[in-house]
Tab-separated table of C-alpha atoms in Angstrom:
chain	number	residue	atom	x	y	z
N	1	SER	CA	-9.658	-0.642	6.520
N	2	PHE	CA	-8.359	-4.196	6.497
N	3	GLY	CA	-11.032	-5.638	4.217
N	4	PHE	CA	-14.505	-7.116	4.546
N	5	TYR	CA	-15.362	-7.593	8.205
N	6	LEU	CA	-18.119	-10.210	8.253
N	7	ARG	CA	-19.266	-9.651	11.836
N	8	ARG	CA	-20.113	-5.995	11.177
N	9	HIS	CA	-22.991	-7.023	8.899
N	10	PRO	CA	-26.004	-8.017	11.059
N	11	PHE	CA	-27.451	-10.581	8.628
N	12	LEU	CA	-24.108	-12.265	7.957
N	13	LYS	CA	-23.238	-12.214	11.649
N	14	ILE	CA	-26.408	-14.072	12.612
N	15	LEU	CA	-26.093	-16.494	9.686
N	16	LEU	CA	-22.466	-17.302	10.467
N	17	LEU	CA	-23.099	-17.740	14.184
N	18	LEU	CA	-26.000	-20.138	13.500
N	19	SER	CA	-23.927	-22.169	11.046
N	20	ASP	CA	-20.778	-21.965	13.209
N	21	TYR	CA	-18.926	-20.557	10.165
N	22	LEU	CA	-18.731	-24.012	8.578
N	23	PRO	CA	-20.298	-23.140	5.163
N	24	LEU	CA	-17.715	-20.369	4.781
N	25	PHE	CA	-14.956	-22.792	5.740
N	26	TYR	CA	-16.195	-25.442	3.273
N	27	PHE	CA	-16.339	-22.849	0.491
N	28	ALA	CA	-12.745	-21.803	1.245
N	29	LEU	CA	-11.568	-25.432	1.206
N	30	LEU	CA	-12.909	-25.845	-2.325
N	31	LYS	CA	-11.493	-22.551	-3.586
N	32	TYR	CA	-8.057	-22.093	-1.954
N	33	ASP	CA	-4.811	-24.053	-1.594
N	34	ILE	CA	-2.777	-21.892	0.809
N	35	PHE	CA	-4.350	-20.540	3.992
N	36	GLU	CA	-2.775	-17.710	5.940
N	37	PHE	CA	-4.133	-16.384	9.234
N	38	CYS	CA	-3.036	-15.148	12.642
N	39	PHE	CA	-2.495	-17.274	15.758
N	40	ARG	CA	-6.094	-16.738	16.899
N	41	GLY	CA	-7.420	-18.503	13.830
N	42	GLY	CA	-8.733	-17.975	10.312
N	43	PHE	CA	-12.241	-18.670	9.005
N	44	LEU	CA	-13.027	-20.570	12.215
N	45	MET	CA	-11.671	-17.916	14.604
N	46	ASN	CA	-15.140	-17.423	16.100
N	47	SER	CA	-16.239	-21.039	15.742
N	48	TYR	CA	-16.338	-23.801	18.330
N	49	LEU	CA	-13.864	-25.553	16.054
N	50	GLN	CA	-11.305	-22.759	16.344
N	51	THR	CA	-8.680	-24.863	18.118
N	52	ILE	CA	-8.600	-27.574	15.439
N	53	GLU	CA	-8.610	-25.353	12.334
N	54	PRO	CA	-4.916	-25.982	11.459
N	55	GLN	CA	-5.441	-29.738	11.891
N	56	LEU	CA	-8.505	-29.732	9.617
N	57	LEU	CA	-6.588	-27.838	6.936
N	58	LYS	CA	-3.676	-30.279	7.077
N	59	ILE	CA	-6.078	-33.233	6.800
N	60	CYS	CA	-7.398	-31.582	3.623
N	61	ALA	CA	-3.817	-31.288	2.294
N	62	LYS	CA	-3.755	-27.482	2.452
N	63	LYS	CA	-0.650	-25.407	3.081
N	64	VAL	CA	-0.878	-23.379	6.287
N	65	VAL	CA	0.895	-20.098	7.001
N	66	ILE	CA	0.399	-18.480	10.399
N	67	TYR	CA	1.605	-14.969	11.165
N	68	GLY	CA	1.987	-13.123	14.427
N	69	TYR	CA	0.973	-9.540	15.093
N	70	GLY	CA	1.947	-9.338	18.781
N	71	SER	CA	-0.429	-10.149	21.607
N	72	ASP	CA	-1.744	-13.238	19.801
N	73	CYS	CA	1.622	-15.009	20.060
N	74	LYS	CA	3.619	-13.403	22.878
N	75	ILE	CA	3.893	-15.384	26.099
N	76	LEU	CA	4.518	-12.563	28.575
N	77	SER	CA	6.226	-14.794	31.146
N	78	GLU	CA	8.802	-15.721	28.491
N	79	VAL	CA	9.206	-12.189	27.114
N	80	ARG	CA	10.101	-10.949	30.623
N	81	LYS	CA	13.194	-13.154	30.494
N	82	GLN	CA	14.573	-11.285	27.470
N	83	GLY	CA	16.769	-8.883	29.380
N	84	ARG	CA	16.379	-5.799	31.518
N	85	PHE	CA	14.195	-3.987	28.974
N	86	ASN	CA	11.489	-5.951	27.198
N	87	ASN	CA	7.963	-5.613	25.843
N	88	ALA	CA	6.362	-7.251	28.909
N	89	MET	CA	8.217	-5.448	31.699
N	90	ASP	CA	5.288	-3.083	32.417
N	91	ARG	CA	2.483	-5.543	31.631
N	92	ASP	CA	0.838	-7.550	34.420
N	93	GLY	CA	-1.553	-9.509	32.196
N	94	ARG	CA	-4.758	-7.906	33.468
N	95	ASP	CA	-5.328	-5.725	30.396
N	96	GLU	CA	-4.376	-8.292	27.755
N	97	ASN	CA	-6.766	-9.339	24.974
N	98	ILE	CA	-5.779	-12.992	25.339
N	99	ASP	CA	-4.815	-14.991	28.422
N	100	ASP	CA	-1.177	-16.118	28.553
N	101	LYS	CA	-2.155	-19.807	28.749
N	102	ILE	CA	-4.311	-19.525	25.620
N	103	VAL	CA	-1.468	-17.781	23.790
N	104	GLN	CA	0.864	-20.604	24.763
N	105	LYS	CA	-1.559	-23.239	23.413
N	106	ASN	CA	-2.038	-21.289	20.177
N	107	LEU	CA	1.724	-21.024	19.718
N	108	LEU	CA	2.335	-24.735	20.349
N	109	ARG	CA	-0.475	-25.655	17.917
N	110	ALA	CA	0.925	-23.375	15.238
N	111	LYS	CA	4.451	-24.730	15.636
N	112	LYS	CA	3.121	-28.259	15.184
N	113	TYR	CA	0.732	-27.853	12.244
N	114	ALA	CA	1.760	-24.780	10.243
N	115	ASP	CA	4.142	-25.049	7.303
N	116	VAL	CA	5.557	-21.558	7.939
N	117	LEU	CA	5.311	-19.085	10.807
N	118	ILE	CA	5.779	-15.529	9.539
N	119	ALA	CA	7.353	-13.219	12.080
N	120	GLY	CA	8.074	-9.508	12.220
N	121	GLY	CA	9.386	-6.968	14.688
N	122	ASP	CA	10.527	-8.586	17.945
N	123	LEU	CA	8.875	-11.992	17.316
N	124	ILE	CA	12.001	-14.122	17.351
N	125	HIS	CA	10.621	-17.139	19.256
N	126	PHE	CA	8.883	-19.095	16.499
N	127	GLY	CA	11.548	-21.769	16.147
N	128	PRO	CA	12.753	-23.470	12.921
N	129	LYS	CA	9.505	-22.760	11.047
N	130	GLY	CA	9.797	-19.040	11.709
N	131	ILE	CA	10.682	-16.664	8.862
N	132	MET	CA	11.342	-12.998	9.642
N	133	VAL	CA	9.691	-10.710	7.095
N	134	PRO	CA	9.764	-6.878	7.207
N	135	LEU	CA	6.540	-5.207	8.286
N	136	ALA	CA	4.566	-4.010	5.285
N	137	ALA	CA	3.000	-0.557	5.163
N	138	ASP	CA	0.878	1.335	2.678
N	139	LEU	CA	3.123	4.379	2.223
N	140	LYS	CA	0.778	6.413	0.020
N	141	PRO	CA	-0.821	8.239	2.988
N	142	TRP	CA	2.656	9.194	4.259
N	143	PRO	CA	4.340	11.447	1.639
N	144	PHE	CA	7.795	12.823	2.347
N	145	LEU	CA	7.699	16.283	3.962
N	146	PRO	CA	10.969	18.244	4.095
N	147	THR	CA	11.924	19.374	7.583
N	148	TYR	CA	13.513	22.682	8.558
N	149	ASN	CA	15.447	24.041	11.490
N	150	LYS	CA	13.373	25.431	14.361
N	151	LYS	CA	14.085	27.220	17.614
N	152	ILE	CA	11.715	24.825	19.422
N	153	VAL	CA	12.027	21.161	18.419
N	154	THR	CA	8.811	19.120	18.639
N	155	ILE	CA	9.188	15.579	19.943
N	156	ILE	CA	6.340	13.181	19.225
N	157	HIS	CA	5.548	9.918	21.000
N	158	PRO	CA	2.586	8.049	19.457
N	159	THR	CA	1.324	5.057	21.433
N	160	ASN	CA	-1.632	2.711	21.445
N	161	HIS	CA	-0.524	1.050	24.704
N	162	ARG	CA	1.703	2.987	27.120
N	163	THR	CA	2.772	-0.194	28.884
N	164	HIS	CA	3.942	-1.771	25.609
N	165	LYS	CA	6.265	1.035	24.488
N	166	GLY	CA	8.004	2.242	27.624
N	167	SER	CA	5.973	5.463	27.541
N	168	ARG	CA	6.680	6.232	31.195
N	169	PHE	CA	10.397	6.410	30.464
N	170	ILE	CA	9.857	8.629	27.432
N	171	ILE	CA	7.542	11.051	29.241
N	172	SER	CA	9.892	11.245	32.229
N	173	ALA	CA	12.977	11.869	30.083
N	174	VAL	CA	11.312	14.657	28.107
N	175	GLU	CA	9.929	16.339	31.239
N	176	LYS	CA	13.376	16.367	32.867
N	177	LEU	CA	14.939	17.865	29.752
N	178	GLN	CA	12.232	20.517	29.639
N	179	GLU	CA	13.042	21.384	33.237
N	180	LYS	CA	16.640	21.889	32.150
N	181	LYS	CA	15.375	24.355	29.502
N	182	LEU	CA	16.201	22.230	26.469
N	183	PRO	CA	14.241	23.940	23.644
N	184	ILE	CA	11.707	21.163	23.054
N	185	LYS	CA	7.963	20.726	22.843
N	186	PHE	CA	6.365	17.348	23.615
N	187	LEU	CA	3.350	15.894	21.821
N	188	LEU	CA	1.907	12.650	23.196
N	189	ILE	CA	-0.451	11.077	20.648
N	190	GLU	CA	-2.919	8.443	21.807
N	191	GLY	CA	-6.566	7.648	21.169
N	192	LYS	CA	-6.490	9.422	17.817
N	193	THR	CA	-7.875	8.384	14.438
N	194	PHE	CA	-5.718	7.591	11.442
N	195	LYS	CA	-6.579	10.947	9.852
N	196	ASP	CA	-5.734	12.771	13.080
N	197	CYS	CA	-2.325	11.094	13.129
N	198	GLN	CA	-1.660	12.106	9.537
N	199	LYS	CA	-2.074	15.760	10.538
N	200	LEU	CA	-0.322	15.563	13.910
N	201	TYR	CA	2.734	13.701	12.607
N	202	ARG	CA	3.553	16.634	10.342
N	203	GLN	CA	4.201	18.769	13.417
N	204	GLY	CA	6.995	16.511	14.634
N	205	ASP	CA	10.744	16.980	14.305
N	206	ILE	CA	11.795	13.855	16.239
N	207	PHE	CA	9.777	10.690	16.896
N	208	ILE	CA	10.342	8.419	19.882
N	209	THR	CA	8.337	5.263	19.261
N	210	ASP	CA	9.526	2.615	21.747
N	211	VAL	CA	12.399	2.239	24.212
N	212	ILE	CA	11.805	-1.244	25.672
N	213	THR	CA	10.592	-3.727	23.026
N	214	GLY	CA	13.812	-4.196	21.090
N	215	TRP	CA	12.574	-3.532	17.562
N	216	HIS	CA	10.433	-0.940	15.815
N	217	GLY	CA	6.838	-1.202	14.605
N	218	LEU	CA	4.558	0.468	12.051
N	219	THR	CA	4.653	3.861	13.766
N	220	ALA	CA	8.385	4.150	13.146
N	221	ILE	CA	7.840	3.242	9.483
N	222	GLU	CA	5.235	5.983	9.089
N	223	ALA	CA	7.504	8.525	10.794
N	224	MET	CA	10.467	7.605	8.594
N	225	ALA	CA	8.261	7.755	5.497
N	226	ILE	CA	7.479	11.445	6.077
N	227	GLY	CA	11.173	12.126	6.648
N	228	ARG	CA	11.515	12.341	10.414
N	229	PRO	CA	14.325	10.875	12.527
N	230	VAL	CA	13.186	8.048	14.790
N	231	ILE	CA	14.425	6.927	18.196
N	232	SER	CA	13.591	3.311	19.048
N	233	TYR	CA	15.325	0.540	20.966
N	234	LEU	CA	16.991	-1.981	18.606
N	235	ARG	CA	18.195	-4.973	20.593
N	236	GLN	CA	21.200	-6.799	19.171
N	237	ASP	CA	19.796	-10.315	19.582
N	238	ILE	CA	16.704	-9.250	17.623
N	239	TRP	CA	18.624	-7.243	15.029
N	240	GLN	CA	20.428	-10.348	13.759
N	241	TYR	CA	17.115	-11.758	12.469
N	242	HIS	CA	16.547	-8.599	10.408
N	243	ASN	CA	20.149	-8.284	9.249
N	244	TYR	CA	19.452	-9.515	5.710
N	245	TYR	CA	17.580	-6.288	4.914
N	246	ALA	CA	18.138	-3.916	7.865
N	247	ARG	CA	21.913	-3.661	7.842
N	248	ASP	CA	21.807	0.121	7.415
N	249	ILE	CA	18.600	0.891	9.282
N	250	PRO	CA	18.576	4.670	9.989
N	251	ILE	CA	16.943	4.478	13.432
N	252	VAL	CA	18.759	5.849	16.477
N	253	SER	CA	18.669	3.129	19.138
N	254	ALA	CA	18.052	4.172	22.742
N	255	THR	CA	17.053	2.597	26.036
N	256	PRO	CA	15.672	4.320	29.134
N	257	ILE	CA	19.285	4.560	30.342
N	258	ASN	CA	20.670	6.726	27.524
N	259	LEU	CA	17.444	8.240	26.161
N	260	LYS	CA	18.068	11.769	27.467
N	261	LYS	CA	21.565	11.822	25.997
N	262	VAL	CA	20.247	10.682	22.599
N	263	ILE	CA	17.484	13.309	22.618
N	264	ILE	CA	19.916	16.118	23.451
N	265	SER	CA	22.256	15.009	20.659
N	266	LEU	CA	19.490	15.048	18.026
N	267	VAL	CA	17.889	18.279	19.231
N	268	ASN	CA	21.232	20.090	18.920
N	269	ASP	CA	22.146	18.655	15.503
N	270	PHE	CA	19.707	19.680	12.771
N	271	PRO	CA	21.937	18.520	9.854
N	272	HIS	CA	22.017	15.026	11.377
N	273	ARG	CA	18.232	15.042	11.868
N	274	LYS	CA	17.757	16.082	8.246
N	275	GLN	CA	20.122	13.366	7.044
N	276	LEU	CA	18.348	10.698	9.117
N	277	GLY	CA	15.002	11.886	7.786
N	278	GLN	CA	16.059	11.453	4.169
N	279	LYS	CA	17.705	8.095	4.818
N	280	GLY	CA	14.608	6.902	6.681
N	281	ALA	CA	12.289	7.837	3.814
N	282	ASP	CA	14.509	6.003	1.318
N	283	TYR	CA	14.830	3.015	3.645
N	284	VAL	CA	11.099	2.393	4.215
N	285	ARG	CA	10.269	2.794	0.541
N	286	LYS	CA	12.880	0.193	-0.260
N	287	TYR	CA	12.190	-2.373	2.466
N	288	HIS	CA	8.693	-1.793	3.884
N	289	SER	CA	6.580	-1.078	0.814
N	290	LEU	CA	3.701	-3.385	-0.077
N	291	GLU	CA	5.520	-4.176	-3.333
N	292	PHE	CA	8.789	-5.280	-1.705
N	293	VAL	CA	7.214	-7.289	1.108
N	294	GLY	CA	4.800	-8.750	-1.432
N	295	GLN	CA	7.741	-10.135	-3.398
N	296	LEU	CA	9.131	-11.734	-0.245
N	297	ARG	CA	5.775	-13.290	0.633
N	298	THR	CA	5.435	-14.563	-2.944
N	299	LEU	CA	8.773	-16.303	-2.572
N	300	ILE	CA	7.410	-18.185	0.443
N	301	TYR	CA	4.161	-19.102	-1.335
N	302	VAL	CA	5.998	-20.412	-4.414
N	303	TYR	CA	8.147	-22.692	-2.257
N	304	LEU	CA	5.072	-24.000	-0.429
N	305	TRP	CA	3.143	-24.519	-3.673
N	306	GLN	CA	6.032	-26.488	-5.149
N	307	GLY	CA	6.385	-28.602	-2.008
N	308	LYS	CA	9.911	-27.354	-1.282
N	309	LYS	CA	11.400	-26.883	2.156
N	310	ILE	CA	11.563	-23.241	3.247
N	311	ASN	CA	13.119	-21.738	6.368
N	312	GLN	CA	14.893	-18.519	7.322
N	313	ARG	CA	18.252	-19.567	5.864
N	314	ILE	CA	16.779	-20.742	2.541
N	315	PHE	CA	14.517	-17.696	2.416
N	316	GLU	CA	17.412	-15.238	2.856
N	317	ARG	CA	19.564	-17.099	0.335
N	318	GLU	CA	16.799	-17.093	-2.274
N	319	ALA	CA	15.956	-13.417	-1.664
N	320	LYS	CA	19.622	-12.567	-2.222
N	321	ARG	CA	19.829	-14.708	-5.354
N	322	ARG	CA	16.774	-12.941	-6.808
N	323	LYS	CA	18.287	-9.574	-5.816
N	324	LEU	CA	15.218	-8.563	-3.835
């Protein structure tokens, strides 16, 4: 649950549609000073005024923070230029939630009017207003579970979009290793509820989350939290933006080229898997907890509230000074 979803309440939905969300927007203008929303919009996301929301907020002297969660700010034609393996290599645009041209307009608008663009994961294209912040996760539903050595090692690949994660490479690699009699079992998780995932994840010994994007997402954080080693592609040009906190990230990086070799190495080395599992659990509780990321976000808000300039360099320097 991400909060109070207005459009799921029939009365509110009709009322807001008839008023074009403007009363809600006016109320927020009177009550709040800093507005934070995704690239698709905030209070006026479903209004006819959606495209001028950042401009209206700036006219009213409000501070504007816009964050990206993926498809709302990725221009696929540009992502495809990011090397041989990238998040758009298997995506043709037909199954996207937002058209590429609309995404491009949203991104240009945000770059012009927002005070800060908060990025995470592989979102490295926000320009001088972009600040890379670790993904935040509620870790309470993911308690650490000690692993033990097994004759058959279970490999889990959870995915919400096969084309976004390089699933075809992962499935192919595992099938070929199974043909060679490597003692592994494969569990592909998709279309499951949150509670289903909580149960299924416990069966895993190794998680492979993504081999094309270049950085990990929430699934890897959840897997590390329960103490499981994670394989995910960490691209060097992306890693430098996370370097201030992810210097010792305990994820094993792999691409479709070396994936089989990496799997074999982990399957045959239980002590290393156990060590990675413990390091991963410690790592996410240090850098991806709501408390830690909340402190980083607070730092940004304080700078905005005080009218000070804030960018990635200043942000990292201040986080280091405060020993966050």
